[in-house]
Short mmCIF file of C-alpha atoms and ligand atoms in Angstrom, two decimals:
data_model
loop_
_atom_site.label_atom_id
_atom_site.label_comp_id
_atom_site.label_asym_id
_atom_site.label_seq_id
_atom_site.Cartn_x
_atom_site.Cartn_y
_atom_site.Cartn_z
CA UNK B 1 23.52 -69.61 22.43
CA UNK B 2 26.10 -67.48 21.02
CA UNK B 3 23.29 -66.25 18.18
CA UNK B 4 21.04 -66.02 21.35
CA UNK B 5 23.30 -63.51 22.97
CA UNK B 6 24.43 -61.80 19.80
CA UNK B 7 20.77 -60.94 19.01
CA UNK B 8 19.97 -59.91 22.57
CA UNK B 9 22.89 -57.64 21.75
CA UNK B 10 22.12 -56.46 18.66
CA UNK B 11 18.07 -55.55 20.04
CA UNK B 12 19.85 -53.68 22.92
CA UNK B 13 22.04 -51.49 20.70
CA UNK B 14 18.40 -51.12 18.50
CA UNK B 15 16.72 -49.53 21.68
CA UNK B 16 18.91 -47.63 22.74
CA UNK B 17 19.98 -45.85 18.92
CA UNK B 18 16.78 -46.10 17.32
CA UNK B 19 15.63 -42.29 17.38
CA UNK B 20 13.55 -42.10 14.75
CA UNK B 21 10.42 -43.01 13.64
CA UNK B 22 10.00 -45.04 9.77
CA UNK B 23 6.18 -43.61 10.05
CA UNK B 24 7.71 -39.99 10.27
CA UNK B 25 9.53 -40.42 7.03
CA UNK B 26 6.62 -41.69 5.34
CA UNK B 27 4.36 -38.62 6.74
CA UNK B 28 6.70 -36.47 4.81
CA UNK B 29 6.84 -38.36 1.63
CA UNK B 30 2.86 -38.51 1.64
CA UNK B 31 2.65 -35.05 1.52
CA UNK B 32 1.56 -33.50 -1.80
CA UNK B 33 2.39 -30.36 -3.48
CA UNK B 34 0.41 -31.17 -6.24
CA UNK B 35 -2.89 -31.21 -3.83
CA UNK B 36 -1.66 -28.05 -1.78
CA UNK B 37 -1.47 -26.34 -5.35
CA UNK B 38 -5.08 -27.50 -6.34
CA UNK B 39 -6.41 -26.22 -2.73
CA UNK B 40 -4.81 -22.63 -3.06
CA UNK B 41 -6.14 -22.39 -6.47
CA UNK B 42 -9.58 -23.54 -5.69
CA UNK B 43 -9.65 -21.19 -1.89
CA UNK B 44 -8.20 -18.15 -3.95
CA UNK B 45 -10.84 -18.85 -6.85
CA UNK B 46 -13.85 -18.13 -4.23
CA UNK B 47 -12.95 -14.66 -5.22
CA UNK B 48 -13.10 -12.89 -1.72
CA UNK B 49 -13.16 -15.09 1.36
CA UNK B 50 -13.27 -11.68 3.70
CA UNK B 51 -14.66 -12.34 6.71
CA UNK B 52 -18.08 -10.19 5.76
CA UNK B 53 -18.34 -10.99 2.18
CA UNK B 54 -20.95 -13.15 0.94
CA UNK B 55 -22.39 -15.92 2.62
CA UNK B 56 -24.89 -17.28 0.00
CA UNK B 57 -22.99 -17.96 -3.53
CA UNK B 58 -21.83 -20.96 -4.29
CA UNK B 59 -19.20 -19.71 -6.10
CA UNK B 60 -18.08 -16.78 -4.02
CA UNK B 61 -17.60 -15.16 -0.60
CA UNK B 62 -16.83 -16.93 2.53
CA UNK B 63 -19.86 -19.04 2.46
CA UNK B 64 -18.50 -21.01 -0.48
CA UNK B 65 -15.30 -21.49 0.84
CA UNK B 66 -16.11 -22.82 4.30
CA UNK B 67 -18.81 -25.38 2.64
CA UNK B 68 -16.12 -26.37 0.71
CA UNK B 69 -13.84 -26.97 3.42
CA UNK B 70 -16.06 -28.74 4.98
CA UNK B 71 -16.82 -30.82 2.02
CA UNK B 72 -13.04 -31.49 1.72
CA UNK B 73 -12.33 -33.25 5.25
CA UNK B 74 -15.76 -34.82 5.22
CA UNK B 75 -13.93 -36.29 1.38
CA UNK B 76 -10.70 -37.16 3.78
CA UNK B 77 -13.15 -38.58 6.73
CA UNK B 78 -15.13 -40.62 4.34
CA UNK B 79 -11.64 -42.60 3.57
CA UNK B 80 -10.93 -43.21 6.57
CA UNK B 81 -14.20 -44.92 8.06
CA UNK B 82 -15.49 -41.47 9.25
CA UNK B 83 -12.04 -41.11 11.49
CA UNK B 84 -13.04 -37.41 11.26
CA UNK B 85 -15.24 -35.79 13.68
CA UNK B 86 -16.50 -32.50 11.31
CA UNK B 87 -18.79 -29.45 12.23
CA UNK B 88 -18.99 -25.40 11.73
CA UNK B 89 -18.49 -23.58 15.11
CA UNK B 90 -19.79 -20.16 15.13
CA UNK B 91 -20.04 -17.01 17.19
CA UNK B 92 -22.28 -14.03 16.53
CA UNK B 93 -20.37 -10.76 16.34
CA UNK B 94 -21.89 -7.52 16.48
CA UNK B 95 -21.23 -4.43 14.39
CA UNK B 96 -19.18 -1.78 16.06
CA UNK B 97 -17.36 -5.19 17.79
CA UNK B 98 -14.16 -3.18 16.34
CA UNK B 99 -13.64 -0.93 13.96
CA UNK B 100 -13.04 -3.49 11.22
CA UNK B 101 -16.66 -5.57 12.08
CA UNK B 102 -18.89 -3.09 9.76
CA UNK B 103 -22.26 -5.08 10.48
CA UNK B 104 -22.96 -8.24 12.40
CA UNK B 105 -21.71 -11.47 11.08
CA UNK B 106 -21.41 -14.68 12.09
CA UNK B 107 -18.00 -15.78 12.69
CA UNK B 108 -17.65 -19.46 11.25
CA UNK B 109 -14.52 -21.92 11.94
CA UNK B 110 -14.30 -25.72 10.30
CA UNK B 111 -12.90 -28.38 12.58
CA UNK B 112 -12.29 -32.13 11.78
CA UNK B 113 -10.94 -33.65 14.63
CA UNK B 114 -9.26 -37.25 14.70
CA UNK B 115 -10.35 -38.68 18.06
CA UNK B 116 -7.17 -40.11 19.89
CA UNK B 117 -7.63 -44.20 21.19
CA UNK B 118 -6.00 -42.74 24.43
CA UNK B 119 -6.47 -39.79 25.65
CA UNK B 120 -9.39 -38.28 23.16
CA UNK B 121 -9.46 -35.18 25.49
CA UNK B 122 -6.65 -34.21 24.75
CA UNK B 123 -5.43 -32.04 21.54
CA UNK B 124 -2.97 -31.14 19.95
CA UNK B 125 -4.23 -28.67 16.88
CA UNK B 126 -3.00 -27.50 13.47
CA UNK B 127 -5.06 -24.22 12.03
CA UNK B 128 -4.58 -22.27 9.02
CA UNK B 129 -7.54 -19.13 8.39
CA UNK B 130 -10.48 -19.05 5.63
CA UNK B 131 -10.72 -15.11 5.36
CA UNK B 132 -8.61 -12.95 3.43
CA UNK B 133 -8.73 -9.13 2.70
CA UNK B 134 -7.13 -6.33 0.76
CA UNK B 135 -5.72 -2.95 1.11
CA UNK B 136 -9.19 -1.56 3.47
CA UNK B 137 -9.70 -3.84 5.99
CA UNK B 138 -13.74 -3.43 5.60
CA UNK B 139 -13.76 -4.02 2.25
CA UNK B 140 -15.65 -7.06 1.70
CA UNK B 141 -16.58 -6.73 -1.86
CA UNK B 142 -13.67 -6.43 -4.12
CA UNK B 143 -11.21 -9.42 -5.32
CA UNK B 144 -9.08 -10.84 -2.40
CA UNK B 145 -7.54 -13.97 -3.47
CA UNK B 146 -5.45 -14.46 -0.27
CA UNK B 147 -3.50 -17.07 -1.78
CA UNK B 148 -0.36 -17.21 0.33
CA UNK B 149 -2.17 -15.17 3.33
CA UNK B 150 -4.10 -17.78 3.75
CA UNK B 151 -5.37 -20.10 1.70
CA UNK B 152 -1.26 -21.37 1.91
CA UNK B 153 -2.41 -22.37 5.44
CA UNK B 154 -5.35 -23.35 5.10
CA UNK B 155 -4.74 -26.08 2.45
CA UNK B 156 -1.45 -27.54 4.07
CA UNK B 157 -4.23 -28.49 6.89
CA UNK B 158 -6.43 -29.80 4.60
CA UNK B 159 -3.64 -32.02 3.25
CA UNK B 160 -2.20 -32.79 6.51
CA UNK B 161 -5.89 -33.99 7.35
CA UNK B 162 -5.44 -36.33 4.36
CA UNK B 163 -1.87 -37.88 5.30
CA UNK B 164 -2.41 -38.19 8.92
CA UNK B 165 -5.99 -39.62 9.28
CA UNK B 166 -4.12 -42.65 7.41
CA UNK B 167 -2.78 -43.47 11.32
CA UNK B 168 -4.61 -43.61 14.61
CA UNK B 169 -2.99 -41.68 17.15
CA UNK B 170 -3.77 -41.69 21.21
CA UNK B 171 -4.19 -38.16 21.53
CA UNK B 172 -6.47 -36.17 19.54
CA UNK B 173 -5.21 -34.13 16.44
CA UNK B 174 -8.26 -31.20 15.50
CA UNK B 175 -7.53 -29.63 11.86
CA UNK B 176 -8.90 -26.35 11.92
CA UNK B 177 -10.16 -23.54 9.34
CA UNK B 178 -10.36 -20.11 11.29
CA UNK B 179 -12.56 -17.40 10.51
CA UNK B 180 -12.38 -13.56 11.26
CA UNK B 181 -8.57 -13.33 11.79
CA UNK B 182 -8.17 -10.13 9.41
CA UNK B 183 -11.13 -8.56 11.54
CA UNK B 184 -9.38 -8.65 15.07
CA UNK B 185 -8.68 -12.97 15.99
CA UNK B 186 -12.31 -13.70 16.25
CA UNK B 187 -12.40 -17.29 15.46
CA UNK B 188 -9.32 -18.04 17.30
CA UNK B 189 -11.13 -16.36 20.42
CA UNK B 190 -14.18 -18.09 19.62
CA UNK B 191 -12.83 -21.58 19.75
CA UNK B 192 -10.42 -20.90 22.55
CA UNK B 193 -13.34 -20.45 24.31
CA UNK B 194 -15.15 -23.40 23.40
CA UNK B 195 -12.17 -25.56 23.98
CA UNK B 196 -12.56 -23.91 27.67
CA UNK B 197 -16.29 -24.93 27.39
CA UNK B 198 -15.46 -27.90 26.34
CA UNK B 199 -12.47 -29.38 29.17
CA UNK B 200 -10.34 -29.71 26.38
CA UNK B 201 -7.07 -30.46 27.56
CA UNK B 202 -4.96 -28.49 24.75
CA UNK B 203 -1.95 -29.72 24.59
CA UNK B 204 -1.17 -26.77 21.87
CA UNK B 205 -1.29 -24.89 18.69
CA UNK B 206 0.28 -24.75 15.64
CA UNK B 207 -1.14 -21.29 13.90
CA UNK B 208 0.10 -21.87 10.23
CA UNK B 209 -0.85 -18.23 8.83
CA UNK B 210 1.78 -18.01 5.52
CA UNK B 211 3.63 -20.52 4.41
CA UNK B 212 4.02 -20.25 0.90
CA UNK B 213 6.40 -17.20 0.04
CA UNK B 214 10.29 -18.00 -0.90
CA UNK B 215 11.11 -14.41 -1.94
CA UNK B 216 11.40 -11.71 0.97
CA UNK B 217 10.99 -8.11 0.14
CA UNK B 218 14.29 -7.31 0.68
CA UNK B 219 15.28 -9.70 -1.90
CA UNK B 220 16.34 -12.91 -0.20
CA UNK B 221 15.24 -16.28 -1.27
CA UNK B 222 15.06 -19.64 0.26
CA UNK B 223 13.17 -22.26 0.41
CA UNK B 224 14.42 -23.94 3.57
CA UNK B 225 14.26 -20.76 6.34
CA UNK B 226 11.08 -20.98 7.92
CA UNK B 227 9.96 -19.29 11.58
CA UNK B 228 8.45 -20.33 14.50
CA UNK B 229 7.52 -17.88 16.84
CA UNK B 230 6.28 -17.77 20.39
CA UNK B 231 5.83 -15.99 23.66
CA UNK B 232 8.50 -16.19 26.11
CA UNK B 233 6.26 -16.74 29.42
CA UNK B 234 2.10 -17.21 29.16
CA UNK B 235 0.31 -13.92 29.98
CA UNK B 236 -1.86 -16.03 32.37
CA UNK B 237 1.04 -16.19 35.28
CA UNK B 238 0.41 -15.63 38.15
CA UNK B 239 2.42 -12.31 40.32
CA UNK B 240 3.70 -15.57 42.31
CA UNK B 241 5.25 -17.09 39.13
CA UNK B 242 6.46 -14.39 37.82
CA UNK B 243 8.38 -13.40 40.91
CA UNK B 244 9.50 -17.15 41.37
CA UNK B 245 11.10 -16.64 37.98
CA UNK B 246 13.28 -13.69 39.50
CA UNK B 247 14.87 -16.39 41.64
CA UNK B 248 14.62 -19.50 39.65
CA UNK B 249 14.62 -18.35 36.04
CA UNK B 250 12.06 -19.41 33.46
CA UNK B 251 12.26 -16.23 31.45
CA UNK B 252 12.43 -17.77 28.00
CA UNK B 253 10.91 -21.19 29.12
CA UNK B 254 7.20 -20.81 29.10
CA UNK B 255 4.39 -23.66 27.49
CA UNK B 256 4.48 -21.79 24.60
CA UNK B 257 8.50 -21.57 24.10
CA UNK B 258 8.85 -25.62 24.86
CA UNK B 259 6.59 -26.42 21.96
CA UNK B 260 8.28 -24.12 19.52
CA UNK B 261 11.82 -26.18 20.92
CA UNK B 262 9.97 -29.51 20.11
CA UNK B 263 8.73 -28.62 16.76
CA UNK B 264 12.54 -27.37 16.14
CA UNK B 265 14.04 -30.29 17.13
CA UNK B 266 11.98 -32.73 15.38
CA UNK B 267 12.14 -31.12 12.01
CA UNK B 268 16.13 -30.88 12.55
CA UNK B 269 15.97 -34.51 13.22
CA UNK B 270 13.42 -35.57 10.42
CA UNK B 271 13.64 -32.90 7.94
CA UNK B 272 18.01 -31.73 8.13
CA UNK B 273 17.51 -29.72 4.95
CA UNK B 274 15.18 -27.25 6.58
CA UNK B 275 16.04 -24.42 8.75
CA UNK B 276 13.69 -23.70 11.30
CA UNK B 277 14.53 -20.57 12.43
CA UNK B 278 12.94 -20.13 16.48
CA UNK B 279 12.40 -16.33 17.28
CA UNK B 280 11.94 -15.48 20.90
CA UNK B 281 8.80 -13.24 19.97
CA UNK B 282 4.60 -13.83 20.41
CA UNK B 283 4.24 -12.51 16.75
CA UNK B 284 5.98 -10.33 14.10
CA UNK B 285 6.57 -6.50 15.85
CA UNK B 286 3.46 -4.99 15.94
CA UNK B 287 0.92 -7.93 14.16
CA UNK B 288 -0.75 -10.35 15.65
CA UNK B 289 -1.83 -14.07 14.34
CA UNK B 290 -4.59 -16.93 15.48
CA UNK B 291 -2.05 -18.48 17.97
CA UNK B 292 -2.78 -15.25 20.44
CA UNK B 293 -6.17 -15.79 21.40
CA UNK B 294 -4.84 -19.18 22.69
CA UNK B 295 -2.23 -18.21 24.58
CA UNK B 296 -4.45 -15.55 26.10
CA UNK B 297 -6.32 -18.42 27.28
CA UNK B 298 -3.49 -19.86 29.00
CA UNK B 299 -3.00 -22.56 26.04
CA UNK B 300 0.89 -23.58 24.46
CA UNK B 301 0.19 -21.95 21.07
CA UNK B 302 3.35 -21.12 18.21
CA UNK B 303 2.93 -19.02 14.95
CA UNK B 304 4.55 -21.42 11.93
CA UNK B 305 5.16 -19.39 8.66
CA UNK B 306 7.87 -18.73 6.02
CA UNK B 307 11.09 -16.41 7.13
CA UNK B 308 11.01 -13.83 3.82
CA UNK B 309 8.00 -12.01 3.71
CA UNK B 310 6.93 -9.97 0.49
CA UNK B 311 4.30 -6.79 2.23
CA UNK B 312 3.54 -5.91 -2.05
CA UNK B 313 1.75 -9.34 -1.56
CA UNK B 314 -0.18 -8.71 1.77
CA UNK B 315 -2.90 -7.48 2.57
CA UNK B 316 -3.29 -5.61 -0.92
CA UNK B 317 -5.85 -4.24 -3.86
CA UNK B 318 -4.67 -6.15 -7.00
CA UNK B 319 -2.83 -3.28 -8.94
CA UNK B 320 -0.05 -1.99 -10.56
CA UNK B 321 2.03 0.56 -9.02
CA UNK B 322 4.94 2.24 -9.89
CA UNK B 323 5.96 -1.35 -11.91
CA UNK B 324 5.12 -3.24 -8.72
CA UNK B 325 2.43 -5.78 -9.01
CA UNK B 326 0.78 -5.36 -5.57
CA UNK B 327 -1.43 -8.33 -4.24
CA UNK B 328 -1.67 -11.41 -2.89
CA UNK B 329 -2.36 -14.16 -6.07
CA UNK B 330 -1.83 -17.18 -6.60
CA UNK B 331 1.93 -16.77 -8.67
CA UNK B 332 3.72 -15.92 -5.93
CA UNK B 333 2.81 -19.40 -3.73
CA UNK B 334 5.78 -21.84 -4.05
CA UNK B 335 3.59 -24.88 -3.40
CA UNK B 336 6.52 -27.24 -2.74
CA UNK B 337 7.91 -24.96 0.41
CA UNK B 338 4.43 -25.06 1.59
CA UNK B 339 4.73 -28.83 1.28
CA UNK B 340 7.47 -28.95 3.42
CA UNK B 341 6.31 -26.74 6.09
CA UNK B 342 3.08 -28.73 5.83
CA UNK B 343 5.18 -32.07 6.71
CA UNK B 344 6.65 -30.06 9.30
CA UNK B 345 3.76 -29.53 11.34
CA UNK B 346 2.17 -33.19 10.00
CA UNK B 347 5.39 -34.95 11.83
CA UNK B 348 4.91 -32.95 14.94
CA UNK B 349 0.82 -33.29 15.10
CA UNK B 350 2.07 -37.22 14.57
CA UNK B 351 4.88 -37.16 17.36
CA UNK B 352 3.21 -35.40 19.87
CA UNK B 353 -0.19 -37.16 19.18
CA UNK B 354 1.50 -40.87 19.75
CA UNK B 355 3.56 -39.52 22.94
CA UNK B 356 2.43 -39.58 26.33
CA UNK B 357 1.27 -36.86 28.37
CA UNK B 358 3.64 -34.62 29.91
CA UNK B 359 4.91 -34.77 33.83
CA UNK B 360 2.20 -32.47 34.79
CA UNK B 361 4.69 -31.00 38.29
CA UNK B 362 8.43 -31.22 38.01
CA UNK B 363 10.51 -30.11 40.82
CA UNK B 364 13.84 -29.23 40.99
CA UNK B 365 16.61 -28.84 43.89
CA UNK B 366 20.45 -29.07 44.29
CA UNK B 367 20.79 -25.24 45.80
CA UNK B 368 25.04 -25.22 46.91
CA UNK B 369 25.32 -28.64 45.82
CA UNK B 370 27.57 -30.01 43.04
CA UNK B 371 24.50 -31.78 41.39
CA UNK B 372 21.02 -31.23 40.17
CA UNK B 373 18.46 -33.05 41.57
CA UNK B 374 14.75 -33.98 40.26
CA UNK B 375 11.28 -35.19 41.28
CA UNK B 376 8.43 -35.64 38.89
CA UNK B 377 5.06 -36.66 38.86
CA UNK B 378 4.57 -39.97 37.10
CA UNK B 379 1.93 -39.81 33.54
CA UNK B 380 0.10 -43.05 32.87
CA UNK B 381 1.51 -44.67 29.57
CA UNK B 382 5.24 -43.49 29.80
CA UNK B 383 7.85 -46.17 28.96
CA UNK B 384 10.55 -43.55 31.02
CA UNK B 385 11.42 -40.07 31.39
CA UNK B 386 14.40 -37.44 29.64
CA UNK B 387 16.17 -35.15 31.51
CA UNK B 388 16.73 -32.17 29.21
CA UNK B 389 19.63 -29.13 29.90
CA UNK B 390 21.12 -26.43 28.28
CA UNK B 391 23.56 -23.66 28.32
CA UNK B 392 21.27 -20.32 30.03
CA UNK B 393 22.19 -18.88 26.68
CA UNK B 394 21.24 -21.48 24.60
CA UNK B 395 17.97 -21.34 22.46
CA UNK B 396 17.75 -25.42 22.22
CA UNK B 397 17.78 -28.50 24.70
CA UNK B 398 21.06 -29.58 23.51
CA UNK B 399 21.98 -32.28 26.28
CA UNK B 400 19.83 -35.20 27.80
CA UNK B 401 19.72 -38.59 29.23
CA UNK B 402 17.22 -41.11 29.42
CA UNK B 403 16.81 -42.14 32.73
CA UNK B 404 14.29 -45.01 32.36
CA UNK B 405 11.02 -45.16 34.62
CA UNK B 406 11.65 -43.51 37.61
CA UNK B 407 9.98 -40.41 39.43
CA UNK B 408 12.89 -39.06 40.67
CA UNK B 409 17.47 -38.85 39.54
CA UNK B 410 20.27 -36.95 40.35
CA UNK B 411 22.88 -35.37 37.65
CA UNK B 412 25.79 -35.90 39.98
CA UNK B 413 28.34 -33.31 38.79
CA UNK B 414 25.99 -30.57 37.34
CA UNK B 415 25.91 -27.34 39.12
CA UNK B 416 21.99 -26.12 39.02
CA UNK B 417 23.41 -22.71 38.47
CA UNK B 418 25.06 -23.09 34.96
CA UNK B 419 22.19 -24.12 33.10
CA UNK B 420 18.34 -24.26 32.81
CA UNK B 421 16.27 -28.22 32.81
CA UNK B 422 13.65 -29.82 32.15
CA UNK B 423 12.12 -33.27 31.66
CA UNK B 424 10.13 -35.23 29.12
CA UNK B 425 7.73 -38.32 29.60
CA UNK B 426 8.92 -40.69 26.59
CA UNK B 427 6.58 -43.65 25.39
CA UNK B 428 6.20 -46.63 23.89
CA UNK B 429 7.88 -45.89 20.72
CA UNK B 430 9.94 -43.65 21.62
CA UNK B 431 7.88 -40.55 21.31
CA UNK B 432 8.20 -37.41 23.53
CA UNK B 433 6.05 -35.11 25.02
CA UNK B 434 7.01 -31.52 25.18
CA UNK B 435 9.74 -30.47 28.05
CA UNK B 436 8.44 -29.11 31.16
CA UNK B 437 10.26 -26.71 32.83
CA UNK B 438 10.53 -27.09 36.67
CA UNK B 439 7.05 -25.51 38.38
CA UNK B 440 8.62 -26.34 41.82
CA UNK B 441 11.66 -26.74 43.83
CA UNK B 442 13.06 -29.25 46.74
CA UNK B 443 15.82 -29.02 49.22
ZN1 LIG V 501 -3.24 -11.38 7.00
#
């Protein structure tokens, strides 16, 4: 009896502190620097990957290296009992599209996706790019190794492809190769739109474009700042929403905003060394990335990429200038940082993809009353729900409580007014869906 009760004990404690995840460890440990390293080498050794450069070579142009991205995840696919779903999607753009789209071409994105045993229509993506360019934006001809902008990306996909098709998950995980992102977004846009096409439910994006530079141009070095950025509110709101937000707030809380919070929080849990660093921004001032044409389509979408930036190795003819080596080769990749920021997005493609769906209407009241008050909607496979709050100046959800599986609870003694919520389905295993902020309100 007394063993009895002391292991009843004992599995009680276990539920309630186990809060992480042996799998999540194991996703980082699996990840290879050693492989990331070979991919650069072999993406930047197509010689150009520009967007209009040659599609017939073997050897060189973007032709090669999509084929041989697609040959890559059909390799990871065929290890896994063809767990990979693989195929080119392409758009036809015409010359004159922009200024930077010099003749027609046909803009051509890889995707493997990893059908969930759950929900399988719903996704949650990871995306690096294919094309690279140099100093002219329409030249398509000379040398362009895009090594750390992006072939950095676009082979910590590949490898998360390879670690993470070693699990099933219930949602659907698509690894994706972009094309035409130099020229204006164009494969972004295109698949945005065939996700729309498609009824995918996106659950969202992680747009790794750069993750392999350590040493900033102004000098500093680190291997452990990295930056996720995202858009405040989506630019799909309605005039209704956005005045609701005068009166109920929601300023910095968007779709968007709550993914970037749960990719912070999970590599803080799972990954302490790092420091993800979350700026309150869509992009970098002025630049743009493959995460945009999602959120333009009303899809959660967050830029992931290192925190020092080097601009002598963007975007630049190989030369010598004034004792500056300008351009973007392969001996300025540090392939173990873009191992780590390759587990970061592998543990959050894992967490999000074995977590239920998220409350899809969450209402909050409480107005003069000393305690906030909540009302969800119930998602089929939760084990219970989180009630999330912060300080209004606070960047993170730094206080919650699990309030087991109920639709509705009441935080007696917290004034609505001194901070923002939000609320969480939690599964099985303990894994969480993204926050949602409250989209309604009850007296
Ligand atoms: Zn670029």
């Amino acid at each position: 009896m007394k063993k009895l009760l002391l292991f009843a004990f004992l599995t009680t404690i276990f539920t309630i502190t186990a809060q992480t995840d042996q799998r999540i460890y194991d996703i980082i440990d699996a990840v290879s620097a050693e492989r990331i390293e070979k991919d650069v080498t072999k993406l930047a050794n197509f010689g150009t990957r520009h967007t209009l450069s040659d599609t017939v070579s073997t050897t060189r142009g973007i032709g090669a290296a999509r084929r041989w991205i697609k040959s890559e995840f059909e390799k990871t696919s065929s290890e896994c009992n063809d767990c990979l779903n693989v195929f080119f999607q392409k758009d036809l753009v015409k010359k004159g599209a922009n200024k930077r789209i010099v003749k027609d071409v046909e803009v051509v994105n890889v995707l493997a996706i990893q059908k969930g045993t759950k929900y399988p229509n719903r996704y949650i993506i990871m995306s690096g790019d294919i094309d690279s360019r140099v100093s002219d934006p329409t030249n398509f001809t000379d040398d362009s190794p895009g090594a750390n902008d992006n072939a950095s990306g676009m082979a910590g996909t590949l490898e998360a492809a390879r670690v993470l098709s070693k699990y099933q998950f219930e949602n659907s995980i698509i690894y994706m190769g972009l094309s035409g992102e130099e020229q204006g977004l164009f494969g972004g846009g295109g698949i945005a739109q065939y996700a729309k096409d498609q009824g995918w439910e996106i659950i969202g994006i992680f747009n790794n474009d750069m993750i392999g530079n350590i040493k900033g141009v102004d000098g500093t070095i680190s291997n452990v700042d990295f930056r996720i950025f995202s858009e405040p509110v989506p630019p799909t709101e309605t005039e209704e929403q956005r005045k609701a937000r005068r009166f109920y707030g929601g300023e910095v809380d968007g779709v968007s905003r709550q993914l970037a919070r749960y990719v912070h929080k999970n590599v803080k849990q799972y990954m302490p060394e790092m420091n993800p660093m979350m700026i309150y921004r869509l992009d970098r001032f002025g630049r743009g990335g493959h995460h945009r044409p999602f959120n333009d389509a009303g899809f959660p979408g967050i830029r992931i990429m290192e925190a020092h930036e080097n601009y002598t190795q963007q975007h630049q003819d190989i030369r010598v200038e004034d004792g500056i080596a300008y351009g973007d080769v392969l001996e300025h990749v540090n392939f173990e940082y873009a191992a780590k920021l390759t587990a970061a997005n592998a543990i959050n493609l894992a967490s999000i993809a074995w977590a239920p769906p998220a409350p899809e209407t969450v209402k909050i009241g409480g107005i003069v009353e000393p305690a906030a008050k909540f009302q969800w909607s119930k998602v089929d496979g939760a084990k219970g729900y989180k009630i999330y709050w912060r300080d209004t100046t606070s960047p993170t959800w730094d206080h919650s409580r699990y309030v087991g599986d109920v639709s509705e609870f009441v935080l007696d003694g917290i004034v609505i007014d001194n901070y923002f919520f939000g609320v969480s389905a939690v599964g099985e295993d303990g894994f969480e869906s993204p926050v949602v902020f409250p989209n309604g309100i009850f007296r």
